[in-house]
Coordinates of C-alpha atoms in Angstrom, one line a residue:
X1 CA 75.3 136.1 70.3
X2 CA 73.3 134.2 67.7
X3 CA 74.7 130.9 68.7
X4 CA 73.5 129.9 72.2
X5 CA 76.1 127.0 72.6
X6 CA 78.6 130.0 71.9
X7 CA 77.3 132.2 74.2
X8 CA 77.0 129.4 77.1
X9 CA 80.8 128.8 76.5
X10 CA 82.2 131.8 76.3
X11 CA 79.6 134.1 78.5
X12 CA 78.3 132.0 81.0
X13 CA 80.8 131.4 84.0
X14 CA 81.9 127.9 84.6
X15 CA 81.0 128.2 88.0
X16 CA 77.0 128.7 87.5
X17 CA 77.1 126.0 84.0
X18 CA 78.9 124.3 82.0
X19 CA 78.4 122.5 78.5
X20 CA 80.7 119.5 79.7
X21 CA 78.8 118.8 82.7
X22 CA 75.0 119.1 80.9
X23 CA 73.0 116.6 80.5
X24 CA 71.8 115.3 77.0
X25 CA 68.1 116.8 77.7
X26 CA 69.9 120.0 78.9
X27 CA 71.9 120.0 75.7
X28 CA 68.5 119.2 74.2
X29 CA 66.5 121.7 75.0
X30 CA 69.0 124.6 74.4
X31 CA 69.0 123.6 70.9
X32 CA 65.5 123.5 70.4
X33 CA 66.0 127.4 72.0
X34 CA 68.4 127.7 69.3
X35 CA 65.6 126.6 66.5
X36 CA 63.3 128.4 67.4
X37 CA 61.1 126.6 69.9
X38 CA 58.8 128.7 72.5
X39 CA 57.0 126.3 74.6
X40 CA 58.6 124.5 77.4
X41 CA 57.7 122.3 80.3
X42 CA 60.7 121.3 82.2
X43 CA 60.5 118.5 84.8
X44 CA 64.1 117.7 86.8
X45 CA 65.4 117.0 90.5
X46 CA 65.9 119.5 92.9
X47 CA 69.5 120.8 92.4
X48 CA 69.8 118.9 88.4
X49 CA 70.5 122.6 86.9
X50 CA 67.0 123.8 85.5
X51 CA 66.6 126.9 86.7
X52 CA 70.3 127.9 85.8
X53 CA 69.7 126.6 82.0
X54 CA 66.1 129.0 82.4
X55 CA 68.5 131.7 83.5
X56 CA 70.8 131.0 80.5
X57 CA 67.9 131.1 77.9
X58 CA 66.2 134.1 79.6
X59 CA 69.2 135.9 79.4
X60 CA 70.3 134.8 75.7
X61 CA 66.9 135.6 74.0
X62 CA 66.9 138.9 75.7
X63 CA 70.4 139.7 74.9
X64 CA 69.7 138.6 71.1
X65 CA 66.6 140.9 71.0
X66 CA 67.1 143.5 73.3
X67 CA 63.5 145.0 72.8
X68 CA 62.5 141.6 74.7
X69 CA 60.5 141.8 78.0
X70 CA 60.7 138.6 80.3
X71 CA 58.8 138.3 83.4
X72 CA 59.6 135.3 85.8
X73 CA 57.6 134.1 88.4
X74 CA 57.3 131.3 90.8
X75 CA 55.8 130.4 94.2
X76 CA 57.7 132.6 96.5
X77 CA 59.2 135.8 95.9
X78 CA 62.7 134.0 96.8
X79 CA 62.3 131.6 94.7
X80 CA 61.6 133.8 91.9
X81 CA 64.5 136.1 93.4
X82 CA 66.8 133.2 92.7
X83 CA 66.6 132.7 88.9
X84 CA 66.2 136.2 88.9
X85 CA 70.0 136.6 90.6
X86 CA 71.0 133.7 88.0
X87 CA 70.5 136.0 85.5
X88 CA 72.1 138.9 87.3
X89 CA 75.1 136.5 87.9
X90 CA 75.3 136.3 84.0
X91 CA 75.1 139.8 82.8
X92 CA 76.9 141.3 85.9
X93 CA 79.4 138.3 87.5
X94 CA 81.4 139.7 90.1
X95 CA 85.0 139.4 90.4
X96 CA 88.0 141.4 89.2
X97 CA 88.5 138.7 86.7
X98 CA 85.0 139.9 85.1
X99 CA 85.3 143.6 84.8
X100 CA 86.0 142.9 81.2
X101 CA 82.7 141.2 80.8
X102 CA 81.1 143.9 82.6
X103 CA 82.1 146.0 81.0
X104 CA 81.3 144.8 77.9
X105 CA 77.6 143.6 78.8
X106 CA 77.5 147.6 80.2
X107 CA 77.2 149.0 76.3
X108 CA 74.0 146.7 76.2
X109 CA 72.4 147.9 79.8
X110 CA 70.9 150.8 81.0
X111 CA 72.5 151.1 84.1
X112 CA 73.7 148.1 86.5
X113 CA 71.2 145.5 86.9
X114 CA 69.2 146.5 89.9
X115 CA 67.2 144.2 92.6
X116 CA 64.4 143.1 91.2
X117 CA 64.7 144.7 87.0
X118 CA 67.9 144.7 84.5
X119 CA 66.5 146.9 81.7
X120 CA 68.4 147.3 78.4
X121 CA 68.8 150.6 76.7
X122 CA 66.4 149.6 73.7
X123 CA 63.6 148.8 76.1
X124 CA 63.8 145.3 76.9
X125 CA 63.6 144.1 79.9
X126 CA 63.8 140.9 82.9
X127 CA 62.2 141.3 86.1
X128 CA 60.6 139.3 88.8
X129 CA 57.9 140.5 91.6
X130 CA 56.2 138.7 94.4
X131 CA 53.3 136.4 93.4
X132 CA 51.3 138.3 94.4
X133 CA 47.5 139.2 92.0
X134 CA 48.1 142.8 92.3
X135 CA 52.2 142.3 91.1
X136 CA 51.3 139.7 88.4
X137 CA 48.3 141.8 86.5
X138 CA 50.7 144.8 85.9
X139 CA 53.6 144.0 83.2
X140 CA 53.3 143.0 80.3
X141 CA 55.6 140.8 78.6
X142 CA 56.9 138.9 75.6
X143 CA 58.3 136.0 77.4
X144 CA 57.4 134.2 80.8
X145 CA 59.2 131.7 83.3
X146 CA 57.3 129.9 85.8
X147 CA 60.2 128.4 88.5
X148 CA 58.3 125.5 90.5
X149 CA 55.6 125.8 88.5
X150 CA 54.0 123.4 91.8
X151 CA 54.5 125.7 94.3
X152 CA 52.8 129.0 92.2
X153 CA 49.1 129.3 93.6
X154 CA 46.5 128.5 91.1
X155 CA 45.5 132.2 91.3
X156 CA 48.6 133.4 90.3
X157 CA 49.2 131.1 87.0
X158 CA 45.6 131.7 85.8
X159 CA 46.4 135.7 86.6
X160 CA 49.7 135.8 85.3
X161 CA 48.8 133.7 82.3
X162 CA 47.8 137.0 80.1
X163 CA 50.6 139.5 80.6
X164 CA 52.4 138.0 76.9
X165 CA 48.9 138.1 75.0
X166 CA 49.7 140.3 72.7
X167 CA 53.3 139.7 72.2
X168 CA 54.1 138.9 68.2
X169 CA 57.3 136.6 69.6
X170 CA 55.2 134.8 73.0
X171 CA 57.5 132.6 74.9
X172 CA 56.5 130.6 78.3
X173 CA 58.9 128.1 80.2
X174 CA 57.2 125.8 83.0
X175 CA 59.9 124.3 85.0
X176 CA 59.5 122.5 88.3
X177 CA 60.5 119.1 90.1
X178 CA 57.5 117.0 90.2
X179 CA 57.3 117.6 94.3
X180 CA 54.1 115.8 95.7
X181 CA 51.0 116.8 97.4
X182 CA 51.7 120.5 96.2
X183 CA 48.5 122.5 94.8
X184 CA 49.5 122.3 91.2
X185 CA 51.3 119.2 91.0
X186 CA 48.5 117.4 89.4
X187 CA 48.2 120.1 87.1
X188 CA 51.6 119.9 86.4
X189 CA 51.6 116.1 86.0
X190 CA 48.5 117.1 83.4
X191 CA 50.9 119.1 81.6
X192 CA 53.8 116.4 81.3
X193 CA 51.3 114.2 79.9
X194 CA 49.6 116.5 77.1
X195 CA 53.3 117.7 75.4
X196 CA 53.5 113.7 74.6
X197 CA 53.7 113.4 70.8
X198 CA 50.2 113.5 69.0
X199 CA 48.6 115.3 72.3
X200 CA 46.8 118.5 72.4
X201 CA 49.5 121.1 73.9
X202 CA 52.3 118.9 71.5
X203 CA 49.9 119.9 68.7
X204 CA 50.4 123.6 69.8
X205 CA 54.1 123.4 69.7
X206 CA 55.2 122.8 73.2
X207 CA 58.1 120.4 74.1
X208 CA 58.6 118.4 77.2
X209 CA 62.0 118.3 78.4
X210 CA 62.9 115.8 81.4
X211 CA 66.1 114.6 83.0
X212 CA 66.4 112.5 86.6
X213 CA 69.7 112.7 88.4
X214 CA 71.4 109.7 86.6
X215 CA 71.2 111.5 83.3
X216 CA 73.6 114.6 85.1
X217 CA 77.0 114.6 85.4
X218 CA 76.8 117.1 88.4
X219 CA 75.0 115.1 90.8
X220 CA 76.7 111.7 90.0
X221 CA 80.1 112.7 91.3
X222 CA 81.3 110.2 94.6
X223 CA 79.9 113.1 96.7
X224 CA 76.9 113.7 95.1
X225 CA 75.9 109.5 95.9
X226 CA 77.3 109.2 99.5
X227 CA 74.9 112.4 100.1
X228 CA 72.0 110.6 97.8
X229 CA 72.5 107.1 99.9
X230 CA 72.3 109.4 103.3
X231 CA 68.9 111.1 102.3
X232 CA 67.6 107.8 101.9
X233 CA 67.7 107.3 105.6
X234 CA 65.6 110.5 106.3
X235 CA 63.3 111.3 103.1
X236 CA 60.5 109.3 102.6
X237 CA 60.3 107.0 99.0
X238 CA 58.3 109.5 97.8
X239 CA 60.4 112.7 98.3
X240 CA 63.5 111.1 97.7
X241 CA 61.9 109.8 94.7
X242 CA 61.2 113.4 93.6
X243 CA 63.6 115.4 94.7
X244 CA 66.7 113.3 94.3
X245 CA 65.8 110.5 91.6
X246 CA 63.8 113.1 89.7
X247 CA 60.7 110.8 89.2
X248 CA 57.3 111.0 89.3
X249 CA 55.1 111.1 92.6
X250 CA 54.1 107.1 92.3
X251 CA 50.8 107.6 94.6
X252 CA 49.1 110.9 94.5
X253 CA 47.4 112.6 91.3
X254 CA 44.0 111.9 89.3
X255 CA 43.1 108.5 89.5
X256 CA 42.3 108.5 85.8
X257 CA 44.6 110.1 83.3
X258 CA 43.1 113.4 81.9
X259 CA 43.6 111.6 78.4
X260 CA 41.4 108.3 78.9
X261 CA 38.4 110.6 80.1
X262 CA 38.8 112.9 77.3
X263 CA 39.0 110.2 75.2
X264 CA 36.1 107.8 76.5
X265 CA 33.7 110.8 76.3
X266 CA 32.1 110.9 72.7
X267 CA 30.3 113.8 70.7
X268 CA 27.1 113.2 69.3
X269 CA 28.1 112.9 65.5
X270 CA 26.5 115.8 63.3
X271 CA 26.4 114.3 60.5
X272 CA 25.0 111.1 61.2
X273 CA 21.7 111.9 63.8
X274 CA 21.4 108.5 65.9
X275 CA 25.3 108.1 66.6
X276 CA 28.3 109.5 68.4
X277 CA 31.4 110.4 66.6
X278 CA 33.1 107.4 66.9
X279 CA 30.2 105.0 65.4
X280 CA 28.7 104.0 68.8
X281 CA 24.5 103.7 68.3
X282 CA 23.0 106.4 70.3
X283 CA 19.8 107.5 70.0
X284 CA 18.6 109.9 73.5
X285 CA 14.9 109.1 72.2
X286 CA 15.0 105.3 71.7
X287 CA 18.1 104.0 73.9
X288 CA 18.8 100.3 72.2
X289 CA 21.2 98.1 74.4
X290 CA 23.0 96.0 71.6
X291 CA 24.8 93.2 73.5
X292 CA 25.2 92.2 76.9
X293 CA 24.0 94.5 79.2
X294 CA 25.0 95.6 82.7
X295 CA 24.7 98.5 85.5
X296 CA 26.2 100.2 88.3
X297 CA 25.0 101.4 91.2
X298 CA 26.1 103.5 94.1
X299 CA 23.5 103.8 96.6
X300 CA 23.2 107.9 98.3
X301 CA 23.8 107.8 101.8
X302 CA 24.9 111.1 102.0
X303 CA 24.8 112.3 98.4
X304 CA 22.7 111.0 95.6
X305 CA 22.1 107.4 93.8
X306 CA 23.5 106.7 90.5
X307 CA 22.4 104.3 88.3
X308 CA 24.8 103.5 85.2
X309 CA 23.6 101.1 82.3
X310 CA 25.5 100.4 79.2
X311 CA 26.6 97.2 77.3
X312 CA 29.0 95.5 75.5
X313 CA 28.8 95.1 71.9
X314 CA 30.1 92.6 69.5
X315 CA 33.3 94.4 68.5
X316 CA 34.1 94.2 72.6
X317 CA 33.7 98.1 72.7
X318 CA 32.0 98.9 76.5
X319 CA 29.0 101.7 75.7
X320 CA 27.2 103.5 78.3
X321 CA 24.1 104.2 77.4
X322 CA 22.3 106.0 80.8
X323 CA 22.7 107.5 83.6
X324 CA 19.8 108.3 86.5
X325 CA 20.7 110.7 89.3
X326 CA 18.4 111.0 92.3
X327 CA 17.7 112.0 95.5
X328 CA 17.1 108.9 98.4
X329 CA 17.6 105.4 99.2
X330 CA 14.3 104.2 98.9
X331 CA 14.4 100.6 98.5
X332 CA 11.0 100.2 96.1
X333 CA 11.0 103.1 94.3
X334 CA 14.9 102.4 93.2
X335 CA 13.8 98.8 92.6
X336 CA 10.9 100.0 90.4
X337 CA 13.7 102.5 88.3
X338 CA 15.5 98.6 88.0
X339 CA 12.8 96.7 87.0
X340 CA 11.8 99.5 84.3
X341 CA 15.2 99.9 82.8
X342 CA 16.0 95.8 82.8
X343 CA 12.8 95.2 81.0
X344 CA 13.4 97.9 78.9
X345 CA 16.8 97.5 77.8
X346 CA 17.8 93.6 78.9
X347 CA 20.1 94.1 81.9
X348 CA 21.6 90.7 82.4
X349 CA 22.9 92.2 85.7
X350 CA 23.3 94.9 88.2
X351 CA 26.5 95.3 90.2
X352 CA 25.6 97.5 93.2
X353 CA 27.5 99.1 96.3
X354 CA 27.0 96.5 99.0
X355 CA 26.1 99.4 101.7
X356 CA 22.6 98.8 100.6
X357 CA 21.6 96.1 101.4
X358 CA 18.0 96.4 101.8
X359 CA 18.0 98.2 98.6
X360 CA 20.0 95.5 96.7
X361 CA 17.7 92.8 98.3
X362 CA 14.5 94.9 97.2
X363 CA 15.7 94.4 93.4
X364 CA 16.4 91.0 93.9
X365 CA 13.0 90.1 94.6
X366 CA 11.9 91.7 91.2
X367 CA 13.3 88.6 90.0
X368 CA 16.8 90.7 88.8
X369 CA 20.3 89.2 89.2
X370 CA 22.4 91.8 91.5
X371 CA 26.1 91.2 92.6
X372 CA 26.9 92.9 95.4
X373 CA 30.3 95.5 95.5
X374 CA 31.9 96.2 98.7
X375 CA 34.2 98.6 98.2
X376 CA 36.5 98.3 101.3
X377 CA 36.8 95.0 100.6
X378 CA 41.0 93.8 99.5
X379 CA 39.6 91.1 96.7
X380 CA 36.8 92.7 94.5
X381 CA 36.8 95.6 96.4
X382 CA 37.3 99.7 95.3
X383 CA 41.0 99.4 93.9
X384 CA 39.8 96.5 91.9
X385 CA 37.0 98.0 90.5
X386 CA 38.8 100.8 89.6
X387 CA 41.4 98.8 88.2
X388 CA 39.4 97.1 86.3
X389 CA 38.2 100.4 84.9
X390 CA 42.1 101.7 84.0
X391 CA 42.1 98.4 81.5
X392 CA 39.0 99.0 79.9
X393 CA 39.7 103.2 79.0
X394 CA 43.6 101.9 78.9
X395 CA 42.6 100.1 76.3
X396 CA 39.9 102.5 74.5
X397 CA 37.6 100.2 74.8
X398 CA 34.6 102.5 76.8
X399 CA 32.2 105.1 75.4
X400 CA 30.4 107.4 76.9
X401 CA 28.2 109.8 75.3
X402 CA 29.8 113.7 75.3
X403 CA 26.3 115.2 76.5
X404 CA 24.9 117.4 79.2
X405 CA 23.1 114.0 81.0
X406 CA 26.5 112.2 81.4
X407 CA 28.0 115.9 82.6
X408 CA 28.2 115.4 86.6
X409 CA 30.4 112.0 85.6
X410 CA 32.7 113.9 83.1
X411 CA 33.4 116.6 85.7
X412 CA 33.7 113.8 88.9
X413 CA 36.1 111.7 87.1
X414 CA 37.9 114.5 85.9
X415 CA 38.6 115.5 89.8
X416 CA 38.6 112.3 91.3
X417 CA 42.1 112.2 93.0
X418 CA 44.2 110.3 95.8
X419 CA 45.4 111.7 98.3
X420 CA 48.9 111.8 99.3
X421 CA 48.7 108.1 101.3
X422 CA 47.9 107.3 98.2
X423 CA 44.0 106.5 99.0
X424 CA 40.9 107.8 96.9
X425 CA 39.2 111.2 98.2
X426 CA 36.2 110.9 99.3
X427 CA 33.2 113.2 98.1
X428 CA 31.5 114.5 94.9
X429 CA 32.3 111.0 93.7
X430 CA 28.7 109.5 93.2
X431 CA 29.4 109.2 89.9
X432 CA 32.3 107.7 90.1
X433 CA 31.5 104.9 92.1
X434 CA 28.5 103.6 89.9
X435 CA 31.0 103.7 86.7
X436 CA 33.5 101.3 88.5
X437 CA 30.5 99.4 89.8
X438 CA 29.0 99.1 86.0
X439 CA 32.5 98.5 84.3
X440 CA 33.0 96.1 87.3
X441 CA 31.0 93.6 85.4
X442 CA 33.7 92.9 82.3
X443 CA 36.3 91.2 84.8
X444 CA 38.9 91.2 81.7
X445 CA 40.2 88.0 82.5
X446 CA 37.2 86.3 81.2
X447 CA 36.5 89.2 78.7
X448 CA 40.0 88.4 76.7
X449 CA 39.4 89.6 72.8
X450 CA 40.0 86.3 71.2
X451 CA 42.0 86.1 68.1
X452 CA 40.7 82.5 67.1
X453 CA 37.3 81.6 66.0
X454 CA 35.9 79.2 68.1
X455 CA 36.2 75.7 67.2
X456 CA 32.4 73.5 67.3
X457 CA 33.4 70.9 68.8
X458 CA 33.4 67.0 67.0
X459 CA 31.6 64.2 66.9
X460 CA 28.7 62.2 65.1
X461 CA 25.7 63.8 66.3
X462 CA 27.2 67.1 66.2
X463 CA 27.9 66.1 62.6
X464 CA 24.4 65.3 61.4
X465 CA 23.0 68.3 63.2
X466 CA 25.2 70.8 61.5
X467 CA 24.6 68.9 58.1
X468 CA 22.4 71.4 55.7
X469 CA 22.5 69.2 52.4
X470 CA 19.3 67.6 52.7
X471 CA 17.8 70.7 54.4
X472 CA 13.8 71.0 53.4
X473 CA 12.3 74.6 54.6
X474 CA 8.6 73.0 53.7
X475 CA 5.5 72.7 56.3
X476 CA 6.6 68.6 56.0
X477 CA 10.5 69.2 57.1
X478 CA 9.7 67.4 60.1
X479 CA 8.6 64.4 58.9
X480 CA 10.5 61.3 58.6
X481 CA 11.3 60.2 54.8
X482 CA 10.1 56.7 55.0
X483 CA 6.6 58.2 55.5
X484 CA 6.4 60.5 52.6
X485 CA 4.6 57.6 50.4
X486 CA 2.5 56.2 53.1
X487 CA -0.9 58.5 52.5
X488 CA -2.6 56.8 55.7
X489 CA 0.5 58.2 58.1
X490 CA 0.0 61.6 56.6
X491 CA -3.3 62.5 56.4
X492 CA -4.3 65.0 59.1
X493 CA -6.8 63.4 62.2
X494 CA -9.8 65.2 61.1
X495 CA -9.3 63.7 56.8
X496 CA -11.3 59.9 56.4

């Protein structure tokens, strides 16, 4: 029993599993089981064998320490019910060609594994309940499967979450297929994305484990493709995409990665008053734009205006450096807040939601440059802007400082989502739309980092005017040099 490859061949029936037919991430993630490994997120198609390899581990680590107490849930009580009878299937398979197993398993068991608990004589224990608030905050556990982690109400999971606190051997698998529009499939998605190598829950010791339907020899039989090619012809792109290919919804989820927004949002730096953490000048008493500055707008209709400054620097890095919130769409008093700040801080120019046009026209007559945005537009519009935006914190390349002013547009871009017709969600999104507005302004196609220096161009004059030999810094460096002897050509008007 200490060898899980052992016990998977010789204790597992063929008919639920078998080592010839896994997949190499299957094969991968039952060794990192066997090492030692706690933390799991699982992501595979519907029918590619996850919840049977959960089974497997679940009943393996409770077998090896039969003190162990695993608790499974998952968004329906049959759901739950069915890695739950997975596990049964293991410790109990019927059949007279198992009663030896049986009865061997039986010296292990309390009694025969009953509907919803299989309890072991030295305490351990798996079981599975409804998910339900009052079922989840009972048990407590060591170990914890969460079967279509997208389907479990975001109640549940935060609920359920504590019951293997204080466990000294914690163990947690999340396994689901990455099914769109569910309630936690962004979260889920989130997830994926923070187990990456050098990311935060990677730090903490989980591991990622994906396969798609290609990488398993089960569902790549002749059968298994004519039903694939039929499914085509009544699941949409999406769904098939998920549930047979085993891929990744393509259109609905945050519209910004959880990482670039983490990432883009700087600290003020403790040790060095006047900067953020990674170097960026920012001083919240004396605001200095050092390079080419620009804004956003998005004018409040129904919700509030937003004005976003910043600049660019020399090194190319995008810093924003304020951020007004206010009530109204009056066109003077917002053009006064323009005039102010480009004065102030030398805004080259503002690129502001077209919906307001008496607004934008009011700051124009301040004498300030103002492009306008129209965001349902197909060239320049929304989806460019915020593509635009994806380059820029793609590319690290955007700063904004971690404080409570810049708050409402951590905690808006950290929600903004599409829906499931893959279109932006309106509302709460103020913030939002004056960041793609203001980022707007660094079209990267003429913003390219170049890796020459610029050449001066040639020529005579150029050359004489770029000459600094004979370069005279005196209150007479103007004059020509044949007059420098003639005392009548230099005197001043008022000498005789």
């Amino acid at each position: 029993m200490s060898n899980i490859f052992y016990f998977v061949e010789h204790y597992v029936p063929k008919r639920l599993f078998s080592l010839e037919l896994a997949s190499e991430q299957q094969m991968e993630l039952l060794q990192a089981v066997q090492d030692g490994k706690r933390y799991f997120v699982i992501r595979a198609p519907r029918k590619g064998g996850k919840t049977i390899l959960v089974a497997i581990v679940v009943v393996w680590v409770t077998l090896k320490d039969q003190t162990y107490r695993f608790f499974i849930v998952s968004g329906s009580e049959a759901q739950a019910k069915w890695l739950y009878d997975y596990c049964k299937a293991i410790l109990w398979p019927g059949g007279p060609q198992f009663a030896e197993r049986r009865e061997f398993f039986k010296t292990f068991l309390r009694r025969e594994p009953r509907a919803t608990i299989t309890e072991y004589k030295q305490g351990g224990w798996i079981m599975y309940t409804a998910a339900t608030s009052k079922q989840v905050n009972a048990p407590t556990s060591d170990g914890q499967a969460m079967d279509e982690y997208v389907l479990i109400p975001s109640q549940i999971v935060q609920e359920a979450w504590p019951m293997n606190r204080s466990s000294t051997k914690p163990m947690r698998l999340l396994l689901s297929t990455a099914t769109d529009g569910k309630e936690n499939t962004d979260t889920f998605l989130d997830l994926l994305e923070d187990c990456e190598p050098g990311k935060p829950l990677h730090k903490e010791g989980w591991l990622k484990i994906e396969w798609e339907s290609k990488d398993s020899p089960h569902l790549n039989t002749e059968t298994a493709r004519g039903d694939a090619r039929s499914a085509k012809y009544f699941l949409s792109e999406d769904m098939f995409n998920t549930q047979y290919t085993g891929g990744l919804p393509r259109r609905a989820g945050r519209v910004f990665p959880r990482t670039f927004i983490r990432e883009m949002f700087k600290a003020l730096d403790p040790e060095n008053p006047g900067f953020l953490v990674d170097g960026t000048p920012y001083d919240t008493e004396n605001l200095v734009f050092r390079g080419e500055g620009k804004a956003g707008v998005d004018w409040g209709f129904d919700h509030d205006t937003v004005f976003i400054e910043g600049y660019r620097g020399l090194g190319g890095k995008i810093a924003v450096m304020k951020m007004v919130i206010g009530n109204g769409t009056s066109p003077s008093d917002w053009a006064d807040q323009a005039e102010k700040d480009t004065l102030a801080h030398n805004i080259d120019q503002w690129f502001a939601d077209a919906s307001g046009a008496f607004q934008n026209q009011e700051i124009r007559l301040r004498g300030i440059r103002v492009t306008p945005r129209a965001f349902q537009r197909r060239v320049y519009g929304k989806e460019w802007m915020v593509g635009v935006a994806y380059y820029w914190m793609s590319k690290r390349m955007v700063s904004v400082p971690d404080t409570p002013e810049f708050a409402t547009l951590k905690r808006q871009l950290l929600k903004w989502k599409r829906g499931s017709d893959g279109k932006i969600k309106k509302g709460d999104d103020h913030g939002c739309d004056g960041f793609i507005c203001f980022l707007s302004g660094w079209d990267p196609r003429y913003y390219e980092l170049a890796t020459e220096p610029i050449k001066q161009s040639g020529g005579e004059a150029t050359g004489r005017a770029n000459d600094w030999d004979g370069f005279n810094s005196g209150d007479r460096a103007w004059m020509p040099e044949n007059w420098r002897d003639e005392q009548t050509l230099r005197k001043e008007i008022w000498e005789k």
